[in-house]
XYZ file of C-alpha atoms in Angstrom:
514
model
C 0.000 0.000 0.000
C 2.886 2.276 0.514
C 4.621 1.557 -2.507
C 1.403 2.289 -4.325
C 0.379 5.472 -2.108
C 4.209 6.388 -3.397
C 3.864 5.562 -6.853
C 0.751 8.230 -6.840
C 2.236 10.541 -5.601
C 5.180 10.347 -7.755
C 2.840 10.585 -10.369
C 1.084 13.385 -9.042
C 3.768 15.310 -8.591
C 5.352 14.883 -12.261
C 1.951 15.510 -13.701
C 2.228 19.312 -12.082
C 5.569 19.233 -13.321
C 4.481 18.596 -16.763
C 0.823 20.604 -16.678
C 4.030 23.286 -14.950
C 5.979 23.242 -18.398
C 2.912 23.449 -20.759
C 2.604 26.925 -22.407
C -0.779 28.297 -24.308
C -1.401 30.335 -27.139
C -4.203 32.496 -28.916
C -3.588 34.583 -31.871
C -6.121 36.973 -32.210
C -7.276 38.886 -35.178
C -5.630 42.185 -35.783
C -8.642 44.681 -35.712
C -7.370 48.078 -36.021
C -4.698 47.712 -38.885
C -1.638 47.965 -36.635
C 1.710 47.385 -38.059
C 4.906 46.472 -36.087
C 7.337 49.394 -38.026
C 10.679 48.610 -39.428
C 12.096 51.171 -37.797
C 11.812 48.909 -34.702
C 14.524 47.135 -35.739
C 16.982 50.337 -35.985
C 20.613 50.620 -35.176
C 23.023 52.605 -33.277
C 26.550 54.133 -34.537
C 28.016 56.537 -32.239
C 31.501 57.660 -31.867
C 32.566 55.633 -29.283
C 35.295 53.259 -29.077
C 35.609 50.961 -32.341
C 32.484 51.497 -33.278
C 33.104 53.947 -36.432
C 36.788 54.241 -36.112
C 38.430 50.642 -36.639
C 34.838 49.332 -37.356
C 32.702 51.102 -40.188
C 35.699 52.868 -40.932
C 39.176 51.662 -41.398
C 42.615 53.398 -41.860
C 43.835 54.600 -45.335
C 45.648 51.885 -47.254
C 43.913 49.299 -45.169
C 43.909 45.939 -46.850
C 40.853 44.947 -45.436
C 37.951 45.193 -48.096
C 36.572 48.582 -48.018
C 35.095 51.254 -50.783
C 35.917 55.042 -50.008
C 37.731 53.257 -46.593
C 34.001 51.783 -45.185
C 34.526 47.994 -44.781
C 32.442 45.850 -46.865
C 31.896 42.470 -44.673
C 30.005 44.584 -42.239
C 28.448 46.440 -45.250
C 26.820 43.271 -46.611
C 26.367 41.682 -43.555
C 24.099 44.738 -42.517
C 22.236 44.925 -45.530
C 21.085 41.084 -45.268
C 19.416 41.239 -42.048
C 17.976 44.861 -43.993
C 18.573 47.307 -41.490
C 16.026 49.612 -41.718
C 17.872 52.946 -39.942
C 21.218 54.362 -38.788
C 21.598 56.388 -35.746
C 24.723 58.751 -35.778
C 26.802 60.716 -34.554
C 25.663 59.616 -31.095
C 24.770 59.002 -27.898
C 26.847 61.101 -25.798
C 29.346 62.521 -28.414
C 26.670 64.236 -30.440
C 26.579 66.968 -27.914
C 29.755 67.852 -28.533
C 30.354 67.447 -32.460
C 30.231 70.178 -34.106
C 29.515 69.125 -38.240
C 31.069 72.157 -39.931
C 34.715 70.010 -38.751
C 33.526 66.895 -40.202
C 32.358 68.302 -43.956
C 35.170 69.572 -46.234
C 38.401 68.183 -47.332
C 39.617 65.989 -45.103
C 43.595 66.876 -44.748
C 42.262 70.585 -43.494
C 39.675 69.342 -40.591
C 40.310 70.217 -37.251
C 41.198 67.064 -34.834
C 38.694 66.943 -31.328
C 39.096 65.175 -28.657
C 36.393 62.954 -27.547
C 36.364 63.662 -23.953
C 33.060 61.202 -23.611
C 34.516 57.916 -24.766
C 38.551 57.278 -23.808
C 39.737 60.732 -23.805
C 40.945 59.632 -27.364
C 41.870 62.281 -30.318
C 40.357 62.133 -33.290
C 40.355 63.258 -36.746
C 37.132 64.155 -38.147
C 37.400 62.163 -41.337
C 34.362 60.242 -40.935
C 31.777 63.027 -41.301
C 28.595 63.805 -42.649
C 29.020 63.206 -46.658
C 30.909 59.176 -45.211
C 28.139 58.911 -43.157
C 25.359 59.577 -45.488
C 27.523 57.428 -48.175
C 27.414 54.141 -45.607
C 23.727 54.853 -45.217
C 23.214 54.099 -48.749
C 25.342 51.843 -49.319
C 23.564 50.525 -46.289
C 20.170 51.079 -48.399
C 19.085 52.208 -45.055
C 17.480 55.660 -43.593
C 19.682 57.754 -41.339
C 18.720 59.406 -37.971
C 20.579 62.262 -36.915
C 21.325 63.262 -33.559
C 21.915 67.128 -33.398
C 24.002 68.756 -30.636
C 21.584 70.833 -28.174
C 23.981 70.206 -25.657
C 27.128 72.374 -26.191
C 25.831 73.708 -29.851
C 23.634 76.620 -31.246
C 19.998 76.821 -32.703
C 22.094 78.471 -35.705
C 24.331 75.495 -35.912
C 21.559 72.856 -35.856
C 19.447 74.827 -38.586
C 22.510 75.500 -41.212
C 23.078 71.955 -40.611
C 18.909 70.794 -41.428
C 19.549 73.272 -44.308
C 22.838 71.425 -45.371
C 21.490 68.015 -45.345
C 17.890 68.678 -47.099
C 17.588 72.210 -48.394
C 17.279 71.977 -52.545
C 18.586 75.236 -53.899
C 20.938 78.137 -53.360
C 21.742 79.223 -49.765
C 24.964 79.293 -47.610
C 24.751 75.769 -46.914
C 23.319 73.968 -50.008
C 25.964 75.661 -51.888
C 28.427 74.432 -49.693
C 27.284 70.617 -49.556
C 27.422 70.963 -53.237
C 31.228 72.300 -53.382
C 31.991 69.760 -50.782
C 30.592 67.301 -53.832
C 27.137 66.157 -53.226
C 24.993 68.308 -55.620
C 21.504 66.770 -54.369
C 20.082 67.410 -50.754
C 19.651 64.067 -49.458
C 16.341 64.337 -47.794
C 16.696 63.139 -44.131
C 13.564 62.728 -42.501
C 14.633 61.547 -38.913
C 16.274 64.061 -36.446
C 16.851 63.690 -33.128
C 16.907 67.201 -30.863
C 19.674 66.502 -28.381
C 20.221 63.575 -26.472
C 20.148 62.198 -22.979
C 19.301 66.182 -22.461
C 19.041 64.930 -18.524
C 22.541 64.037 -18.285
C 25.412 63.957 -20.748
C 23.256 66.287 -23.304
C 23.296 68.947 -20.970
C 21.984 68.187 -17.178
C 19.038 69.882 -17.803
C 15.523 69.848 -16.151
C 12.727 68.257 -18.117
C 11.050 71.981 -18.144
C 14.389 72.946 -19.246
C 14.634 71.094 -22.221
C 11.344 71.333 -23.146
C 11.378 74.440 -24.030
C 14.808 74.519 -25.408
C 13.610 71.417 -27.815
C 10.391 74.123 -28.969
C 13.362 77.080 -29.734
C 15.946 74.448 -31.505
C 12.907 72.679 -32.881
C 11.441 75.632 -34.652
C 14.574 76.085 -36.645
C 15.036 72.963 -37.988
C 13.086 73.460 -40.918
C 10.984 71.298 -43.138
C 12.342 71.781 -46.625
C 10.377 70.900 -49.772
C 10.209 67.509 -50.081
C 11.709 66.958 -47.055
C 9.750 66.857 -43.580
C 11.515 66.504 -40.623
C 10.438 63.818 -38.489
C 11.679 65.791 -34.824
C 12.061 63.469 -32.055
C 12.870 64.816 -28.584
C 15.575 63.635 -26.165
C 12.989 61.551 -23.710
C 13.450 59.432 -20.570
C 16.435 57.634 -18.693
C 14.395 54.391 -18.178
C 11.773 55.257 -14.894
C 11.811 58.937 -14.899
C 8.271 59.328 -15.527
C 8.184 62.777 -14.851
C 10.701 64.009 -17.542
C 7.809 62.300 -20.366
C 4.741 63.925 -18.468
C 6.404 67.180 -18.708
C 7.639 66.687 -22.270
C 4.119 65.692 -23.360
C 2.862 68.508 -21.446
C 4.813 71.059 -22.911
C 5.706 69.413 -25.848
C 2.978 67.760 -27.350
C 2.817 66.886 -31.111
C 4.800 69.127 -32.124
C 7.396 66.314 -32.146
C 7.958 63.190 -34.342
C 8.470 60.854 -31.755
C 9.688 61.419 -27.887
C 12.623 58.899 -26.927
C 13.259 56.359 -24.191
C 16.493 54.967 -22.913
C 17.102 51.565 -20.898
C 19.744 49.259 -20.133
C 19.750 45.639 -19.390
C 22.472 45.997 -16.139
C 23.482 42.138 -15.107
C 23.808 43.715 -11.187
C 20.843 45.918 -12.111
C 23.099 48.954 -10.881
C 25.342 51.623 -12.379
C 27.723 51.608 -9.450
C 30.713 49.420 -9.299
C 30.750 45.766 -11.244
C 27.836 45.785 -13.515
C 27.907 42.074 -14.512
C 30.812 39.798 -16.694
C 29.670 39.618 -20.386
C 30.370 35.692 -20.346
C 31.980 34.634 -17.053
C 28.254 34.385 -14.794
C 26.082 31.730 -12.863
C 22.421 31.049 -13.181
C 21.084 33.622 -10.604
C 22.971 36.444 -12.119
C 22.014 34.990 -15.113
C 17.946 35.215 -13.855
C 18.424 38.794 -12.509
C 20.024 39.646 -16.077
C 16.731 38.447 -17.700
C 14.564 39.773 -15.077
C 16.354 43.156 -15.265
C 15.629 42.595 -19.410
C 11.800 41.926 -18.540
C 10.860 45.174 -16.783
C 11.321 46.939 -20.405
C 7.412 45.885 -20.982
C 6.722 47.447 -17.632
C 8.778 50.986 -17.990
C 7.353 51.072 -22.107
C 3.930 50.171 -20.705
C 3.956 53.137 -17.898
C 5.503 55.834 -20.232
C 2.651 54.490 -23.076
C 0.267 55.657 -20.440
C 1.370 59.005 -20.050
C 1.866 59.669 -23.450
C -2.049 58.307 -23.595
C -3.532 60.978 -21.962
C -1.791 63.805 -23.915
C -2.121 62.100 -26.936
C -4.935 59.655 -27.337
C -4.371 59.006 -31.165
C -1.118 57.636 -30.876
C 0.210 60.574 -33.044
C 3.628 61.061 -30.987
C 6.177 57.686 -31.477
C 7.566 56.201 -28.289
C 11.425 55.832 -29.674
C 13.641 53.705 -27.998
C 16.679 54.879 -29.416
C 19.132 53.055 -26.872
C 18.686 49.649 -25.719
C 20.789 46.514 -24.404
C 22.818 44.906 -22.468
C 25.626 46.909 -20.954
C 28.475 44.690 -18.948
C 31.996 45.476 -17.704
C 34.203 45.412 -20.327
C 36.398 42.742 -21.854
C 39.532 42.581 -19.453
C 42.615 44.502 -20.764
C 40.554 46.903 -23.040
C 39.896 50.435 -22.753
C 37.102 50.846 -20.213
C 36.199 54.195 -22.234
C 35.657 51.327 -25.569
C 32.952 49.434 -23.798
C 33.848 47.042 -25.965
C 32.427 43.592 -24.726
C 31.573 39.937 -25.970
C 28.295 38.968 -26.732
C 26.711 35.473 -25.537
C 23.305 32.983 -26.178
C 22.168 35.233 -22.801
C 22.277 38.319 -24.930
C 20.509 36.241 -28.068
C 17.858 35.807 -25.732
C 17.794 39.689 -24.351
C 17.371 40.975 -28.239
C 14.310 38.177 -28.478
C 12.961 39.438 -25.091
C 13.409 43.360 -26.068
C 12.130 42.880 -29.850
C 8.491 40.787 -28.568
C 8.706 43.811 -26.529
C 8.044 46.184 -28.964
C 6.501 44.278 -31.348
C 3.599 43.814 -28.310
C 3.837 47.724 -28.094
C 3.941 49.062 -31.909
C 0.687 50.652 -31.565
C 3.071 53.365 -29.306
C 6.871 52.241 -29.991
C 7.343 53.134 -33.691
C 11.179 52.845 -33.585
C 14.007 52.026 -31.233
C 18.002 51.397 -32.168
C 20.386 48.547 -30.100
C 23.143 49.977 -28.622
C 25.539 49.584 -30.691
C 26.196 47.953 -34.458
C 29.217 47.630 -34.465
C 32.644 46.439 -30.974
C 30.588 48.664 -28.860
C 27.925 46.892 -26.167
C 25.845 44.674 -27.436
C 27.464 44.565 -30.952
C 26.079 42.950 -33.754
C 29.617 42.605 -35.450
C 32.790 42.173 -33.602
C 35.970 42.831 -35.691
C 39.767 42.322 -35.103
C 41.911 43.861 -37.763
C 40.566 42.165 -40.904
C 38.824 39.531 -39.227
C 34.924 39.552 -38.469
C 32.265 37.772 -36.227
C 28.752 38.303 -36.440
C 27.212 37.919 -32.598
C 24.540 36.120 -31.521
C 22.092 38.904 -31.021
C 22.845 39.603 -35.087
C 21.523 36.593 -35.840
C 18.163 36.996 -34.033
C 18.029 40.607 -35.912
C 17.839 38.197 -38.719
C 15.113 35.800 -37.516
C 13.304 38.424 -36.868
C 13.419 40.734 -39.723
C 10.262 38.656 -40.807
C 8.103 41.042 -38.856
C 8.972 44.249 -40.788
C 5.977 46.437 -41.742
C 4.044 43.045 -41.232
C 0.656 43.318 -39.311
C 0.432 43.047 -35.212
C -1.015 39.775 -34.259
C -2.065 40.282 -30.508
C -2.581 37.352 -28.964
C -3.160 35.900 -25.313
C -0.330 34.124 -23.945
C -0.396 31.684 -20.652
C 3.145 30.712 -19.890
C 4.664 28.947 -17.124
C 7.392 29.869 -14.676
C 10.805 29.842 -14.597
C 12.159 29.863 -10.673
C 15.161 31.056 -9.282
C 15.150 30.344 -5.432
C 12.037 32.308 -3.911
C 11.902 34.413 -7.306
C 9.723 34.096 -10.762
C 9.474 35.056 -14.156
C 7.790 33.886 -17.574
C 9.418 31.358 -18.913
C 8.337 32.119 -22.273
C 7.803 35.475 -24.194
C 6.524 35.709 -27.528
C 4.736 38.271 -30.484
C 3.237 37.632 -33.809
C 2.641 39.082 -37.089
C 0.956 38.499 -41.000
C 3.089 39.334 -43.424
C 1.522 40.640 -47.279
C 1.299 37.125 -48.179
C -0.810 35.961 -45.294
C 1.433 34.165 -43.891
C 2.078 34.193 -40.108
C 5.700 34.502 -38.176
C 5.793 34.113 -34.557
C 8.532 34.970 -32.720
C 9.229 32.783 -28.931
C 12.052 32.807 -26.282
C 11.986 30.409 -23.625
C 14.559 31.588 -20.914
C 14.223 28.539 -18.841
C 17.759 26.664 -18.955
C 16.555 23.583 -18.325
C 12.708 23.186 -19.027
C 11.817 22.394 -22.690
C 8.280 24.157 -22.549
C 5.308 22.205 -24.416
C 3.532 25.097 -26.022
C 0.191 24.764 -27.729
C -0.889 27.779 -30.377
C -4.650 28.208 -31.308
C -5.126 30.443 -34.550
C -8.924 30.623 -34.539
C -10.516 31.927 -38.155
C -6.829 30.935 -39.868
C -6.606 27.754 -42.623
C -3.360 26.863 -42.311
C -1.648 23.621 -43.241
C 1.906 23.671 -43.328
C 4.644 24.846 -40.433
C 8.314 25.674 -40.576
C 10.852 27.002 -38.044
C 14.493 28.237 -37.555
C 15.941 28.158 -33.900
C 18.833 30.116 -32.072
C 20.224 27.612 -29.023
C 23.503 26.265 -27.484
C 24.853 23.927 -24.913
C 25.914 26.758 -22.859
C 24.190 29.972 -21.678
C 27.744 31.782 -21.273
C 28.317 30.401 -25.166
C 29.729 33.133 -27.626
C 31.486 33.151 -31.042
C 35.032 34.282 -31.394
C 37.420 34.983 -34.080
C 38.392 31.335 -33.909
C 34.809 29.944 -33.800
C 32.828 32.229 -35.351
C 29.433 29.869 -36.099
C 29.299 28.390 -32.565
C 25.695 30.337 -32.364
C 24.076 30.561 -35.630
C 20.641 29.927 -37.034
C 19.208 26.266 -37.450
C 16.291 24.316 -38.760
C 14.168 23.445 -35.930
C 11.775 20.970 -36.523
C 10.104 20.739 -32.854
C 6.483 22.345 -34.328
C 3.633 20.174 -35.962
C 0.340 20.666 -36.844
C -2.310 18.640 -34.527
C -5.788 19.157 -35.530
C -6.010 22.898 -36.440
C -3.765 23.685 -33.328
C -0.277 24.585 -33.495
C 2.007 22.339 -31.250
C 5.701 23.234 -30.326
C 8.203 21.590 -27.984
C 9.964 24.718 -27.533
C 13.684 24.148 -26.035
C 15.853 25.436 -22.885
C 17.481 29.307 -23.675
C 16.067 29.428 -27.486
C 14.718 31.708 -29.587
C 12.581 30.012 -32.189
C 10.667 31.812 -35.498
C 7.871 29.974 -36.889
C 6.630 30.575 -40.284
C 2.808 29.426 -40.475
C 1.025 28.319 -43.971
């Protein structure tokens, strides 16, 4: 009788377990014509360690491939995951770059020092005429970041004028002796940056008014409307958006949002190793990652009450992981490796978004290219593409595809006395009806057993691609570049009209429904 009272309750207990790792699924009908933006799925450039210099942009004479000195493996590598923008010249060093030093012939421009990143000299050859030349050869939009900070309303406008201005004046004249006879059109522009700190340590009243005055002389040219986002949030300040919004309004683009995924969830000391950590800093990492919905959710609802129609864009221009450095590099490079923990971050972050594109119209990782968490890692003429590029690439199916909502029941993953979801997930139709849907299960050791209903869709056919490894703390390196790349996965099946997915430990899985 006791074996058998034991045998019960043995299977008792590993029928919770199993009814514990079963995740559901409803895609719902998209109702209102939402459409998860490409612009979501924007990128960051800034000054700032190797990102341009040594990355985008290598030395004269350099052997490596390169047209005009930008480097072609990142070029094309870029352009197949179809980047959709380009944020330059920063971050942090855009309010201090001046552009009249980086236009002109390059022997006679002045040298700066950039005194935000490394202290290190540099030599204005990659300006505005290279940048807007790798944007194209990028085939992608660029989003400039003017200087609020330390520049001038006058120095912001000639510089509008300079870019998009179709005709004679001061500045079109000089873009076209400085050989680029055609205004180029940019539509994005960012006033200031991180105006609450390195743009300026100003006072949200502060800066919104001094966005209205800078904003009202950056002009919209014929044929080219500006698209003016103001400098927003550092991640919970919900005050700085109400007061933007208040004062603000729509007479901006799009109002911005920066957050960091921080491994010790602190900016003091340590934040967190990029590859050498356990499974509880691990679940803090991804818990840390998780209260993105939360801050995007909060600032939605502000921006809600100021503007019901959804008419100003929530940008999140800066997002990612940001760990200590890799040891014996410049700690002003914030140059660090990239691992299947960050794969999963980018998943997390990008379901994020997608969940929220009725608000969040764009938002740009931080950074493309040796700088956080990189999508390309380069040493001298070598290059790696990161784990977090390849998920850019699984997930460039949802580009100007339609929102799916959908209701999502998930199970647990535990970490002593804590929680979170174990699995995260968004959807989308593409043009030709057919459904992608995007899932990350963060659980490293639970294979979740998720079943998808698509009520009203006739589908017959499933396929998938997967991002795993053996190892959480797994990364590629110069020597083993493919340890993380993209795989068939073959763990979905159609049963009845319901979709049925064995969905693996620390994976991000597409699905592409028929």
């Amino acid at each position: 009788m006791k074996r058998t009272l034991s045998l019960m309750i043995a299977l008792a207990i590993t029928g919770v377990a199993l009814a514990q790792s079963d995740a559901k699924i409803t895609i719902k009908p998209n109702v209102n014509n939402q459409v998860i933006s490409r612009h979501i799925y924007g990128h960051f450039a800034e000054h700032l360690g190797r990102c341009i210099y040594d990355g985008f942009w290598v030395s004269e004479g350099s052997k490596v491939p390169n047209k005009g000195r930008i480097r072609l493996d990142i070029v094309e590598a870029l352009k197949k995951i179809r980047i959709p923008n380009l944020r330059w010249p920063g971050g942090c060093f855009a309010d201090e770059y001046h552009w009249r030093d980086g236009v002109g012939p390059r022997n006679l421009r002045p040298k700066m020092v950039n005194t935000n990143w490394g202290g290190v000299t540099e030599d204005n050859s990659f300006g505005t005429h290279e940048f807007m030349e790798l944007c194209s050869m990028l085939n992608t939009e660029p989003y400039i970041a003017g200087n609020v900070g330390s520049g001038t309303v006058e120095e912001m406008a000639k510089w509008v004028e300079y870019f998009n201005f179709d005709g004679e004046s001061p500045m079109a004249n000089l873009r076209k002796q400085n050989g680029h006879a055609a205004p180029w059109k940019v539509s994005f522009w960012g006033v200031g940056n991180e105006s609450w700190g390195c743009g300026g340590n100003m006072t949200a009243q502060f800066y919104s008014d001094q966005y209205k005055r800078y904003a009202t002389y950056a002009r919209n040219y014929p044929g080219a409307p500006l698209k003016k986002i103001a400098s927003g949030s550092n991640g919970e300040d919900y005050n700085w958006t109400e007061t933007c919004m208040k004062n603000i309004g729509t007479q901006m683009w799009g109002l911005t949002l920066h957050y960091y995924t921080l491994p010790s969830g602190s900016w003091r000391g340590s934040k967190g190793s990029a590859t050498n950590f356990d499974e509880k800093e691990y679940f803090n990492t991804i818990r840390n990652t998780l209260k993105m919905d939360e801050i995007v959710s909060k600032h939605s609802a502000i921006m809600d009450k100021y503007d019901p129609r959804k008419r100003v864009a929530l940008v999140v221009d800066e997002w990612g992981i940001w760990t200590d450095v890799e040891p014996g590099t410049n700690p002003g490079f914030l140059y660090q490796q990239n691992s299947m923990r960050d794969a999963l971050i980018a998943g997390i972050n990008l379901n994020i978004f997608n969940n929220h594109s009725d608000r969040v119209k764009m938002a740009n990782l931080a950074q493309t290219v040796n700088v956080l968490q990189a999508l390309v890692l380069t040493e001298k003429d070598k290059m790696i593409l990161t784990p977090t590029y390849h998920v850019f690439d699984l997930y460039k199916v949802h580009h100007d595809a339609k929102y799916l909502p959908m209701e999502l029941n998930t199970p647990d993953y535990v970490s002593g006395d804590s929680k979170i979801p174990a699995v995260n997930a968004s959807a989308s139709q593409d043009s030709t009806g057919t459904i992608h849907i995007s899932l990350v299960n963060v659980d490293l050791s639970k294979t979740i057993n998720l079943t998808t209903s698509l009520p009203g869709v006739n589908w017959k056919t499933v396929t998938g691609q997967i991002i795993s490894s053996g190892k959480i703390t797994d990364i590629n390196t110069f020597t083993e570049p493919d340890k993380i790349h993209i795989r068939p996965f073959t763990g979905a099946k159609k049963m009845n009209n319901d979709l049925v997915v064995a969905l693996p430990p620390q994976s991000v899985v597409i699905l592409k429904v028929q």
